[in-house]
Amino acid sequence: MTDLRVRIAPSPTGTVHLGLCRTALFNWAYARGRSGAFILRVEDTDRTRSTAESEAAILDGLRWLGIDWDEGPGIGGPHEPYRQSERSESHERVAAQVLESGHGYRCFCTPERLDELRASQEANKETSRYDQRCRSLSREESDRRAAAGEEHVLRFRVPEGETVVRDLVRGDVRFDHAEVDDWIMVRRTGAATYNFVVVCDDIDMRISHVFRGEEHLVNTPKQVLLYGALNEEAPAFGHLPLMLGTDRKKLSKRTGDTALGDYIAKGYPREAIVNFLCLQGWALDGETEVFDTATFVENFDIADVQKAGAVFDPKKFLWLSGDTIRRMPIEELVAEVTPFLEAAGLASAGDVEARREWFERLVAGEQERIELFSELPARVRPFFEADGEVTYEEAAEKNARKHEARAEHLSAFAGWLEERSVAGEFDTESLSAGMKGWVKERELKFPALFQPLRCALTGMPGGRDLGDCITLLGLDRTRSRIEAAIQRLK
RNA sequence: GGCCCUAUCGUCUAGUCAGGCCUAGGACACCAGGUUUUCAUCCUGGCGACGGGGGUUCGAAUCCCCCUAGGGUCACCA
């Protein structure tokens, strides 16, 4: 009967938090998997903390994740505007209605009195709440004082009884109204509060399902009460388990990065971020850990969401990132990694384009060794260094020096390489095989040649196939590096 | 502290709604082997959980109660 309409309603007050990303992903997938509409609404009712930069960052972040919206700021829609700060006319109208119907009342208590009240309640270990002093004010007195310009807020007149929140994740949750405060709907500034506008806007935008973090669960009875006061049917709710830090508390900067941008900057692939976020509170089938967004959309259901909080595991995230990189087509990997090469000052996008094949080989050799795009520059750095100044890592040099005859072997090997080159047998595969033969013919152990050679060519203790290193460098540079090593390892 | 939510390997989870198919499955991490010129990848194996106590039942990870533990929330923030 009612159209499926879900939304994400971020408040533009800071960075793009991973929790927001996951909530957006779940809402979006729910809509996309059921031909529903996905709406983006900016909750910028806190004028002092909201910024345009933050809003732009959130929109960019969501787009980066692959989330698109059918209605929202910038693209518009049938329920414009999609920025709460621009919807105050509607909010004022509803506020007047609530006051008129008696579901709301003016409260003239000063902030100071409320502060004192709260302080004394806390001192007496009582529940902190409004004492309803203005609730019984007559309508005449209320109108008179308001007309006289006395400052006031608008509170909701919570009736006796209880509210049952129907939650698609948790089932029915009951709240005794004795526990629900006569909450403020409109501030003395005239600006409406979150609990008020979220209901107004969700009604206006015909939102059918509200999926949000569990921290909102205790707000829900207030909102449900308002729907009732407005004679509107409340949407279906679903409160998602919190994403927890390793301290088991709400994910915060204390225990690690929380901003999407931090992970993008570190070089986590988009697919891995989405995949990992999906795994926080939801599972495909309990067996399959790696899946793409389309599969998620096809299979996601709010009823399958986990109830308990999910501790964020950076190790698993890193593994997923590495796994994603390993499965990436090489052209794509090169494209992803190029900005990091540029930032490290190793190569420009132009360089990469000019020597496409060489860069693809360079990157391919590290594909199974990196877990983040950002790890690549350090791993390929030797290929950009001057031949006589390759940085020898301590472990690599130590390995090389273990072999007494290193100079002779390197020298002889250099000669062999010349012959191979002349013979035209200088491809990676035949070189790799030939090198092994070279060692065996001389009845040596592999490390006798390979450790000094690896140090000479890359200065690293481990890494890609040496044949690959040689063809990547070419004969001349390989020779120069071997000659330099013979001197440097004396 | 009040109210609310939650409770399966260290972590993410499958199984819980419709009790037997569960001597509880998968993944990450960890450990041990194997492959490999090295590192990494990859492969094989191992370690490892139903928070505790009562019920109900022929039978409970699954249903009920209590306890305990964790978390969330108590703003003129969202």
Coordinates of C-alpha atoms (C1' of nucleotides) in Angstrom, one line a residue:
Chain A
M1 CA 0.0 0.0 0.0
T2 CA 2.5 2.6 1.1
D3 CA 5.6 3.1 -1.1
L4 CA 8.8 2.0 0.3
R5 CA 10.8 5.1 1.1
V6 CA 13.9 5.1 3.3
R7 CA 16.4 7.8 4.1
I8 CA 19.8 8.7 5.5
A9 CA 19.8 11.9 7.6
P10 CA 23.3 12.9 8.4
S11 CA 24.1 16.0 10.4
P12 CA 27.0 17.9 8.8
T13 CA 29.0 18.5 11.9
G14 CA 32.3 16.8 11.2
T15 CA 34.0 14.1 9.3
V16 CA 32.2 11.2 7.6
H17 CA 31.9 8.6 10.3
L18 CA 32.0 4.9 9.4
G19 CA 28.9 4.4 11.4
L20 CA 27.1 6.8 9.1
C21 CA 28.5 5.0 6.1
R22 CA 27.2 1.7 7.4
T23 CA 23.7 3.1 8.2
A24 CA 23.6 4.7 4.8
L25 CA 24.6 1.4 3.1
F26 CA 22.0 -0.6 4.9
N27 CA 19.2 1.9 4.2
W28 CA 20.3 2.3 0.6
A29 CA 20.5 -1.5 0.0
Y30 CA 17.1 -2.0 1.5
A31 CA 15.6 0.5 -0.9
R32 CA 17.5 -0.6 -3.9
G33 CA 16.7 -4.3 -3.3
R34 CA 13.0 -3.6 -3.2
S35 CA 12.5 -0.9 -5.7
G36 CA 12.1 1.7 -3.0
A37 CA 13.3 5.3 -2.9
F38 CA 16.4 6.4 -1.1
I39 CA 16.3 9.9 0.2
L40 CA 19.2 12.0 1.5
R41 CA 18.3 14.7 4.0
V42 CA 20.7 17.0 5.7
E43 CA 19.9 17.5 9.4
D44 CA 21.6 20.8 10.0
T45 CA 19.3 22.1 12.7
D46 CA 22.3 22.8 14.9
R47 CA 23.3 26.0 13.2
T48 CA 26.4 26.5 15.3
R49 CA 28.0 23.1 14.5
S50 CA 26.8 22.5 11.0
T51 CA 29.1 23.5 8.1
A52 CA 28.9 23.5 4.4
E53 CA 32.3 21.8 4.1
S54 CA 31.1 18.9 6.3
E55 CA 27.9 18.6 4.2
A56 CA 30.0 18.5 1.0
A57 CA 32.3 15.9 2.5
I58 CA 29.4 13.7 3.5
L59 CA 27.8 13.9 0.0
D60 CA 31.2 13.1 -1.6
G61 CA 31.9 10.3 0.9
L62 CA 28.5 8.6 0.2
R63 CA 29.0 9.0 -3.5
W64 CA 32.5 7.5 -3.2
L65 CA 31.0 4.5 -1.6
G66 CA 28.8 4.0 -4.5
I67 CA 25.6 5.2 -2.8
D68 CA 23.2 7.2 -4.9
W69 CA 20.0 8.9 -3.8
D70 CA 16.8 9.6 -5.6
E71 CA 16.0 12.8 -3.7
G72 CA 18.2 15.1 -1.8
P73 CA 20.1 18.4 -1.7
G74 CA 21.4 19.4 -5.1
I75 CA 19.2 17.1 -7.1
G76 CA 15.9 18.1 -5.5
G77 CA 12.7 16.0 -5.5
P78 CA 9.0 16.2 -4.8
H79 CA 9.5 17.0 -1.2
E80 CA 12.0 19.9 -1.4
P81 CA 13.9 21.2 0.3
Y82 CA 16.1 18.4 1.7
R83 CA 18.1 20.5 4.1
Q84 CA 16.3 20.8 7.4
S85 CA 17.4 24.4 8.0
E86 CA 15.4 25.3 5.0
R87 CA 12.3 23.6 6.2
S88 CA 11.5 25.8 9.2
E89 CA 8.2 27.1 7.8
S90 CA 6.9 23.5 7.8
H91 CA 8.3 23.0 11.3
E92 CA 6.7 26.2 12.6
R93 CA 3.3 25.2 11.2
V94 CA 3.4 21.8 12.9
A95 CA 4.6 23.4 16.1
A96 CA 1.6 25.7 16.1
Q97 CA -0.6 22.8 15.4
V98 CA 0.8 20.8 18.3
L99 CA 0.4 23.8 20.7
E100 CA -3.2 24.4 19.4
S101 CA -4.2 20.7 19.9
G102 CA -2.9 20.7 23.4
H103 CA -0.3 18.1 22.8
G104 CA 2.3 20.7 23.4
Y105 CA 2.6 23.5 26.0
R106 CA 4.8 26.5 26.5
C107 CA 7.4 26.3 29.1
F108 CA 8.7 29.6 30.5
C109 CA 11.3 28.0 32.8
T110 CA 14.8 29.6 32.4
P111 CA 17.8 27.6 31.4
E112 CA 19.2 28.5 34.7
R113 CA 16.3 27.0 36.6
L114 CA 16.6 23.8 34.5
D115 CA 20.3 23.6 35.2
E116 CA 19.7 23.9 38.9
L117 CA 16.9 21.3 38.7
R118 CA 19.2 18.9 36.9
A119 CA 22.0 19.5 39.3
S120 CA 19.8 18.8 42.4
Q121 CA 18.3 15.7 40.8
E122 CA 21.7 14.4 40.0
A123 CA 22.9 15.2 43.6
N124 CA 19.9 13.2 44.9
K125 CA 20.6 10.4 42.4
E126 CA 17.2 11.0 40.9
T127 CA 16.4 10.6 37.2
S128 CA 17.2 13.8 35.5
R129 CA 14.0 15.2 34.0
Y130 CA 11.8 18.2 33.7
D131 CA 9.5 18.7 36.7
Q132 CA 6.6 19.8 34.5
R133 CA 6.1 23.1 36.4
C134 CA 4.7 24.9 33.3
R135 CA 2.6 22.0 32.2
S136 CA -0.5 23.1 34.2
L137 CA -0.3 26.7 33.2
S138 CA -3.7 27.8 31.8
R139 CA -3.9 28.5 28.2
E140 CA -4.8 32.1 28.9
E141 CA -1.8 32.8 31.1
S142 CA 0.4 31.0 28.6
D143 CA -0.9 33.1 25.7
R144 CA -0.7 36.3 27.7
R145 CA 3.0 35.7 28.8
A146 CA 4.0 34.8 25.2
A147 CA 2.2 37.8 23.8
A148 CA 4.1 39.9 26.4
G149 CA 7.3 38.6 24.8
E150 CA 8.4 36.3 27.6
E151 CA 10.9 33.8 26.4
H152 CA 9.7 30.2 26.3
V153 CA 10.2 26.8 24.7
L154 CA 7.5 24.4 23.4
R155 CA 7.3 21.1 25.3
F156 CA 5.5 17.9 24.4
R157 CA 2.8 16.9 26.9
V158 CA 3.6 13.3 27.4
P159 CA 0.4 11.5 28.5
E160 CA 0.1 8.6 30.9
G161 CA 0.5 5.1 29.5
E162 CA 3.1 3.3 27.5
T163 CA 4.5 3.2 24.0
V164 CA 5.5 0.1 22.2
V165 CA 8.1 0.6 19.6
R166 CA 7.9 -2.0 16.9
D167 CA 11.4 -2.6 15.9
L168 CA 12.3 -4.8 12.9
V169 CA 15.6 -5.7 14.4
R170 CA 14.7 -6.1 18.1
G171 CA 11.0 -6.8 18.2
D172 CA 8.7 -4.9 20.5
V173 CA 10.3 -2.5 22.9
R174 CA 8.1 -1.1 25.7
F175 CA 8.5 2.3 27.3
D176 CA 6.5 3.5 30.3
H177 CA 5.5 7.1 29.7
A178 CA 6.6 7.8 33.3
E179 CA 10.1 7.4 31.8
V180 CA 9.6 9.8 29.0
D181 CA 10.4 13.4 29.7
D182 CA 8.2 16.3 28.5
W183 CA 10.8 17.0 25.9
I184 CA 11.4 20.3 24.1
M185 CA 10.2 20.5 20.6
V186 CA 11.0 24.2 19.9
R187 CA 13.8 26.1 21.5
R188 CA 13.5 29.6 22.9
T189 CA 15.2 30.7 19.7
G190 CA 12.3 29.4 17.7
A191 CA 14.4 26.7 16.2
A192 CA 13.0 23.2 16.4
T193 CA 14.9 20.3 18.0
Y194 CA 16.0 17.1 16.4
N195 CA 13.3 14.9 17.8
F196 CA 10.7 17.3 16.5
V197 CA 12.0 18.0 13.0
V198 CA 12.9 14.4 12.3
V199 CA 9.3 13.5 12.7
C200 CA 8.0 16.5 10.7
D201 CA 10.3 15.8 7.9
D202 CA 9.8 12.0 7.8
I203 CA 6.1 12.7 7.6
D204 CA 6.5 15.3 4.9
M205 CA 8.8 13.0 2.9
R206 CA 6.5 10.0 3.4
I207 CA 9.4 7.9 4.9
S208 CA 8.2 4.4 5.5
H209 CA 11.2 2.8 7.2
V210 CA 13.7 4.3 9.6
F211 CA 16.9 2.4 10.1
R212 CA 19.4 4.1 12.3
G213 CA 21.9 3.4 15.1
E214 CA 20.9 1.9 18.4
E215 CA 21.7 5.1 20.2
H216 CA 18.4 6.4 18.8
L217 CA 16.3 3.7 20.3
V218 CA 15.5 5.6 23.5
N219 CA 14.4 8.6 21.5
T220 CA 11.9 6.6 19.6
P221 CA 9.0 6.7 22.0
K222 CA 9.1 10.5 22.0
Q223 CA 8.9 10.4 18.2
V224 CA 6.2 7.8 18.2
L225 CA 4.2 9.9 20.6
L226 CA 4.5 12.9 18.2
Y227 CA 3.3 10.9 15.2
G228 CA 0.3 10.0 17.3
A229 CA -0.4 13.5 18.3
L230 CA -0.2 14.5 14.6
N231 CA -2.6 11.6 13.7
E232 CA 0.1 10.1 11.5
E233 CA 1.2 6.5 11.3
A234 CA 4.7 6.0 12.5
P235 CA 7.2 4.4 10.1
A236 CA 8.7 1.0 10.7
F237 CA 11.8 1.3 12.8
G238 CA 15.0 -0.8 12.8
H239 CA 17.8 0.0 15.2
L240 CA 21.1 -1.2 14.1
P241 CA 23.7 -2.5 16.5
L242 CA 26.4 -0.1 17.3
M243 CA 29.9 -0.3 15.8
L244 CA 32.2 -0.7 18.8
G245 CA 35.9 0.1 19.2
T246 CA 38.3 -2.4 20.7
D247 CA 37.4 -1.0 24.1
R248 CA 33.8 -2.2 23.4
K249 CA 32.5 1.3 23.5
K250 CA 30.9 3.2 20.7
L251 CA 33.5 3.5 17.9
S252 CA 35.4 6.7 18.5
K253 CA 38.7 8.3 17.8
R254 CA 40.1 6.9 21.0
T255 CA 40.6 3.5 19.6
G256 CA 41.3 4.2 16.0
D257 CA 40.3 6.0 12.9
T258 CA 36.6 6.6 12.5
A259 CA 36.4 8.7 9.4
L260 CA 35.9 7.3 6.0
G261 CA 38.5 9.7 4.7
D262 CA 41.2 8.2 6.9
Y263 CA 40.7 4.8 5.3
I264 CA 40.6 6.3 1.8
A265 CA 43.8 8.1 2.5
K266 CA 45.5 4.9 3.7
G267 CA 44.5 3.2 0.5
Y268 CA 41.8 0.8 1.4
P269 CA 39.9 -0.1 -1.8
R270 CA 36.3 1.0 -2.0
E271 CA 35.0 -2.5 -2.4
A272 CA 36.8 -3.6 0.7
I273 CA 35.4 -0.7 2.8
V274 CA 31.9 -1.4 1.6
N275 CA 32.3 -5.2 2.1
F276 CA 33.7 -4.8 5.6
L277 CA 31.0 -2.3 6.6
C278 CA 28.4 -4.8 5.5
L279 CA 29.9 -7.4 7.7
Q280 CA 29.3 -5.2 10.8
G281 CA 26.0 -6.5 12.0
W282 CA 25.1 -8.5 8.9
A283 CA 26.2 -11.7 7.2
L284 CA 25.5 -13.0 3.8
D285 CA 25.2 -16.7 4.6
G286 CA 27.6 -17.3 7.4
E287 CA 30.1 -18.7 5.0
T288 CA 30.8 -16.2 2.3
E289 CA 32.8 -13.2 3.6
V290 CA 33.7 -11.6 0.4
F291 CA 30.9 -10.3 -1.9
D292 CA 30.2 -7.3 -4.0
T293 CA 27.7 -4.6 -3.5
A294 CA 25.2 -6.0 -6.0
T295 CA 25.1 -9.3 -4.0
F296 CA 24.6 -7.3 -0.8
V297 CA 21.7 -5.4 -2.3
E298 CA 20.1 -8.6 -3.5
N299 CA 20.4 -10.3 -0.1
F300 CA 20.1 -7.6 2.5
D301 CA 17.1 -7.7 4.8
I302 CA 16.7 -5.7 8.0
A303 CA 15.3 -8.8 9.7
D304 CA 18.7 -10.5 9.4
V305 CA 20.6 -7.8 11.2
Q306 CA 22.5 -8.8 14.3
K307 CA 21.3 -7.3 17.6
A308 CA 24.5 -7.2 19.5
G309 CA 27.1 -4.5 19.0
A310 CA 30.0 -5.3 16.6
V311 CA 33.6 -4.7 17.6
F312 CA 35.5 -3.3 14.8
D313 CA 38.5 -5.6 13.9
P314 CA 41.2 -3.7 12.1
K315 CA 43.1 -6.9 11.3
K316 CA 40.2 -8.4 9.4
F317 CA 39.6 -5.1 7.6
L318 CA 43.2 -5.1 6.5
W319 CA 43.0 -8.7 5.3
L320 CA 39.9 -7.9 3.3
S321 CA 41.7 -4.9 1.8
G322 CA 44.6 -7.1 0.7
D323 CA 42.3 -9.7 -0.6
T324 CA 40.5 -7.1 -2.7
I325 CA 43.7 -5.8 -4.1
R326 CA 44.9 -9.3 -5.0
R327 CA 41.7 -9.8 -7.0
M328 CA 41.9 -6.5 -8.8
P329 CA 42.6 -6.2 -12.5
I330 CA 46.0 -4.8 -13.0
E331 CA 44.9 -1.7 -15.0
E332 CA 42.6 -0.8 -12.1
L333 CA 45.3 -1.4 -9.5
V334 CA 47.7 0.8 -11.4
A335 CA 45.1 3.5 -11.6
E336 CA 44.4 3.3 -7.8
V337 CA 48.0 3.3 -6.9
T338 CA 49.2 6.1 -9.2
P339 CA 48.2 8.9 -6.8
F340 CA 50.2 7.3 -4.1
L341 CA 53.3 7.0 -6.4
E342 CA 52.8 10.7 -7.2
A343 CA 52.5 11.7 -3.5
A344 CA 55.7 9.7 -2.8
G345 CA 57.4 11.6 -5.6
L346 CA 58.3 8.5 -7.5
A347 CA 56.3 9.0 -10.6
S348 CA 53.8 11.3 -12.1
A349 CA 50.6 10.2 -13.8
G350 CA 52.2 11.2 -17.0
D351 CA 55.2 8.9 -16.3
V352 CA 52.8 6.0 -15.7
E353 CA 50.9 6.7 -18.9
A354 CA 54.2 6.9 -20.9
R355 CA 55.5 3.6 -19.7
R356 CA 52.2 1.8 -19.0
E357 CA 53.5 -1.7 -19.6
W358 CA 56.5 -1.2 -17.4
F359 CA 54.4 0.2 -14.6
E360 CA 51.9 -2.6 -14.9
R361 CA 54.7 -5.1 -14.4
L362 CA 56.1 -3.1 -11.5
V363 CA 52.8 -3.0 -9.7
A364 CA 51.8 -6.6 -10.6
G365 CA 54.9 -7.8 -8.9
E366 CA 53.7 -6.3 -5.6
Q367 CA 50.0 -7.1 -5.9
E368 CA 50.1 -10.1 -3.6
R369 CA 52.4 -8.3 -1.2
I370 CA 50.5 -5.1 -0.3
E371 CA 47.3 -4.8 1.7
L372 CA 46.8 -1.1 1.1
F373 CA 47.5 1.1 -1.9
S374 CA 49.7 3.3 0.3
E375 CA 52.1 0.4 0.9
L376 CA 53.2 0.3 -2.7
P377 CA 55.6 3.3 -3.0
A378 CA 57.9 2.0 -0.3
R379 CA 58.0 -1.4 -1.9
V380 CA 59.0 -0.2 -5.4
R381 CA 61.2 2.6 -4.3
P382 CA 64.4 0.7 -5.2
F383 CA 63.4 0.8 -8.9
F384 CA 63.5 4.5 -8.8
E385 CA 66.8 5.0 -7.0
A386 CA 70.1 5.7 -8.7
D387 CA 72.0 2.5 -9.4
G388 CA 74.9 3.3 -7.1
E389 CA 72.8 4.5 -4.3
V390 CA 70.3 1.7 -3.7
T391 CA 69.3 1.8 0.0
Y392 CA 70.5 -1.4 1.6
E393 CA 68.3 -2.6 4.4
E394 CA 70.2 -4.0 7.3
A395 CA 68.7 -7.5 7.0
A396 CA 69.4 -7.6 3.2
E397 CA 73.0 -6.6 3.6
K398 CA 73.5 -9.0 6.4
N399 CA 72.2 -11.8 4.3
A400 CA 74.5 -10.8 1.4
R401 CA 77.6 -10.7 3.6
K402 CA 77.0 -14.2 4.8
H403 CA 78.4 -15.4 1.6
E404 CA 82.2 -15.2 1.4
A405 CA 82.4 -15.6 -2.4
R406 CA 79.7 -13.0 -3.1
A407 CA 81.9 -10.8 -5.2
E408 CA 83.0 -13.7 -7.5
H409 CA 79.5 -15.0 -7.8
L410 CA 78.0 -11.6 -8.6
S411 CA 80.8 -10.9 -11.1
A412 CA 80.4 -14.3 -12.8
F413 CA 76.6 -13.9 -12.9
A414 CA 76.9 -10.5 -14.5
G415 CA 79.0 -12.1 -17.2
W416 CA 76.4 -14.7 -17.7
L417 CA 73.7 -12.1 -18.0
E418 CA 75.6 -10.4 -20.8
E419 CA 75.7 -13.6 -22.7
R420 CA 72.0 -14.2 -22.2
S421 CA 71.3 -10.7 -23.5
V422 CA 73.4 -11.2 -26.6
A423 CA 71.7 -14.5 -27.2
G424 CA 68.3 -12.7 -26.9
E425 CA 67.2 -14.7 -24.0
F426 CA 66.3 -12.0 -21.6
D427 CA 62.7 -12.5 -20.6
T428 CA 61.7 -12.9 -17.0
E429 CA 60.6 -16.5 -17.3
S430 CA 63.7 -17.9 -19.0
L431 CA 66.0 -15.8 -16.8
S432 CA 64.4 -17.1 -13.6
A433 CA 64.8 -20.7 -14.8
G434 CA 68.3 -20.0 -16.1
M435 CA 69.4 -18.5 -12.8
K436 CA 68.5 -21.6 -11.0
G437 CA 70.4 -23.6 -13.5
W438 CA 73.3 -21.3 -13.1
V439 CA 73.4 -22.0 -9.4
K440 CA 73.0 -25.7 -9.8
E441 CA 75.7 -26.0 -12.4
R442 CA 78.2 -24.5 -9.9
E443 CA 76.9 -26.8 -7.2
L444 CA 76.0 -23.9 -5.0
K445 CA 73.1 -23.3 -2.7
F446 CA 70.5 -20.8 -4.0
P447 CA 71.1 -18.2 -1.3
A448 CA 74.8 -18.0 -2.3
L449 CA 73.8 -16.1 -5.4
F450 CA 70.3 -14.9 -4.7
Q451 CA 71.0 -13.1 -1.4
P452 CA 73.8 -11.0 -2.6
L453 CA 72.0 -10.4 -5.9
R454 CA 68.8 -9.4 -4.2
C455 CA 70.7 -6.9 -2.0
A456 CA 72.5 -5.5 -5.1
L457 CA 69.3 -5.0 -7.1
T458 CA 66.8 -4.0 -4.4
G459 CA 68.5 -3.6 -1.1
M460 CA 65.7 -5.6 0.4
P461 CA 65.7 -8.9 2.2
G462 CA 62.7 -10.3 0.4
G463 CA 60.5 -9.5 -2.5
R464 CA 59.5 -10.3 -6.0
D465 CA 61.2 -12.8 -8.3
L466 CA 64.7 -11.8 -9.2
G467 CA 64.2 -12.4 -12.9
D468 CA 61.4 -9.9 -12.7
C469 CA 63.7 -7.4 -11.0
I470 CA 66.3 -7.9 -13.7
T471 CA 64.0 -7.4 -16.6
L472 CA 62.4 -4.4 -14.9
L473 CA 65.8 -2.8 -14.5
G474 CA 67.1 -3.8 -17.8
L475 CA 70.7 -5.1 -18.5
D476 CA 72.5 -1.9 -18.0
R477 CA 71.0 -0.9 -14.7
T478 CA 71.3 -4.4 -13.4
R479 CA 75.0 -4.5 -14.3
S480 CA 75.6 -1.1 -12.7
R481 CA 73.9 -2.3 -9.5
I482 CA 75.9 -5.5 -9.4
E483 CA 79.1 -3.6 -9.9
A484 CA 78.2 -1.2 -7.2
A485 CA 77.3 -4.0 -4.8
I486 CA 80.7 -5.7 -5.4
Q487 CA 82.3 -2.5 -4.2
R488 CA 79.8 -1.7 -1.4
L489 CA 79.8 -5.2 0.0
K490 CA 83.6 -5.6 0.2
Chain B
rG1 C1' 21.8 5.6 39.5
rG2 C1' 16.8 5.2 36.4
rC3 C1' 15.2 3.4 31.8
rC4 C1' 16.4 0.6 27.4
rC5 C1' 19.3 -2.9 24.5
rU6 C1' 22.5 -7.1 24.2
rA7 C1' 25.0 -11.9 25.5
rU8 C1' 27.9 -18.4 20.4
rC9 C1' 35.6 -19.2 19.5
rG10 C1' 40.3 -13.3 21.2
rU11 C1' 37.2 -10.7 16.9
rC12 C1' 33.2 -10.7 12.8
rU13 C1' 29.5 -14.2 12.5
rA14 C1' 26.0 -19.1 10.9
rG15 C1' 22.6 -21.8 13.8
rU16 C1' 17.9 -19.1 17.8
rC17 C1' 11.8 -16.8 15.3
rA18 C1' 9.3 -22.6 13.4
rG19 C1' 13.7 -27.3 20.1
rG20 C1' 16.3 -32.9 17.7
rC21 C1' 20.0 -32.6 11.0
rC22 C1' 25.1 -29.0 16.2
rU23 C1' 30.3 -34.6 19.0
rA24 C1' 28.1 -26.0 17.2
rG25 C1' 29.8 -24.4 10.8
rG26 C1' 32.7 -20.3 8.2
rA27 C1' 36.1 -16.0 8.2
rC28 C1' 40.1 -12.9 10.5
rA29 C1' 43.9 -13.5 14.1
rC30 C1' 47.3 -17.0 16.2
rC31 C1' 50.3 -21.8 15.9
rA32 C1' 52.4 -25.9 13.0
rG33 C1' 53.5 -28.1 8.3
rG34 C1' 53.8 -27.8 2.7
rU35 C1' 54.8 -25.0 -2.0
rU36 C1' 58.4 -21.0 -3.2
rU37 C1' 65.5 -18.5 -4.7
rU38 C1' 63.7 -14.8 -0.6
rC39 C1' 59.3 -12.1 1.1
rA40 C1' 54.4 -12.5 0.0
rU41 C1' 50.6 -15.4 -2.0
rC42 C1' 48.6 -20.2 -2.0
rC43 C1' 47.4 -25.2 0.2
rU44 C1' 46.9 -28.5 4.5
rG45 C1' 46.2 -29.1 9.6
rG46 C1' 45.7 -27.3 14.7
rC47 C1' 44.0 -24.1 18.6
rG48 C1' 39.4 -22.1 20.0
rA49 C1' 32.8 -20.5 22.0
rC50 C1' 26.8 -21.6 23.3
rG51 C1' 28.4 -16.1 30.4
rG52 C1' 26.3 -18.6 35.3
rG53 C1' 22.1 -20.9 37.7
rG54 C1' 17.3 -22.7 37.7
rG55 C1' 13.2 -24.5 35.1
rU56 C1' 9.9 -26.6 30.6
rU57 C1' 10.8 -31.1 27.6
rC58 C1' 12.0 -37.8 25.9
rG59 C1' 15.5 -33.9 24.1
rA60 C1' 17.6 -26.8 24.7
rA61 C1' 22.9 -22.9 21.8
rU62 C1' 17.6 -22.6 20.5
rC63 C1' 11.6 -21.6 24.9
rC64 C1' 10.7 -19.3 30.2
rC65 C1' 12.7 -17.1 34.8
rC66 C1' 16.6 -15.2 37.9
rC67 C1' 21.6 -13.6 38.2
rU68 C1' 25.9 -11.7 36.1
rA69 C1' 28.5 -9.0 32.6
rG70 C1' 28.8 -5.5 28.6
rG71 C1' 26.7 -1.4 26.0
rG72 C1' 23.3 2.7 24.9
rU73 C1' 20.8 6.9 26.9
rC74 C1' 19.3 10.4 30.4
rA75 C1' 21.0 18.5 26.4
rC76 C1' 17.1 24.4 24.5
rC77 C1' 23.4 18.0 20.2
rA78 C1' 22.0 15.0 16.5

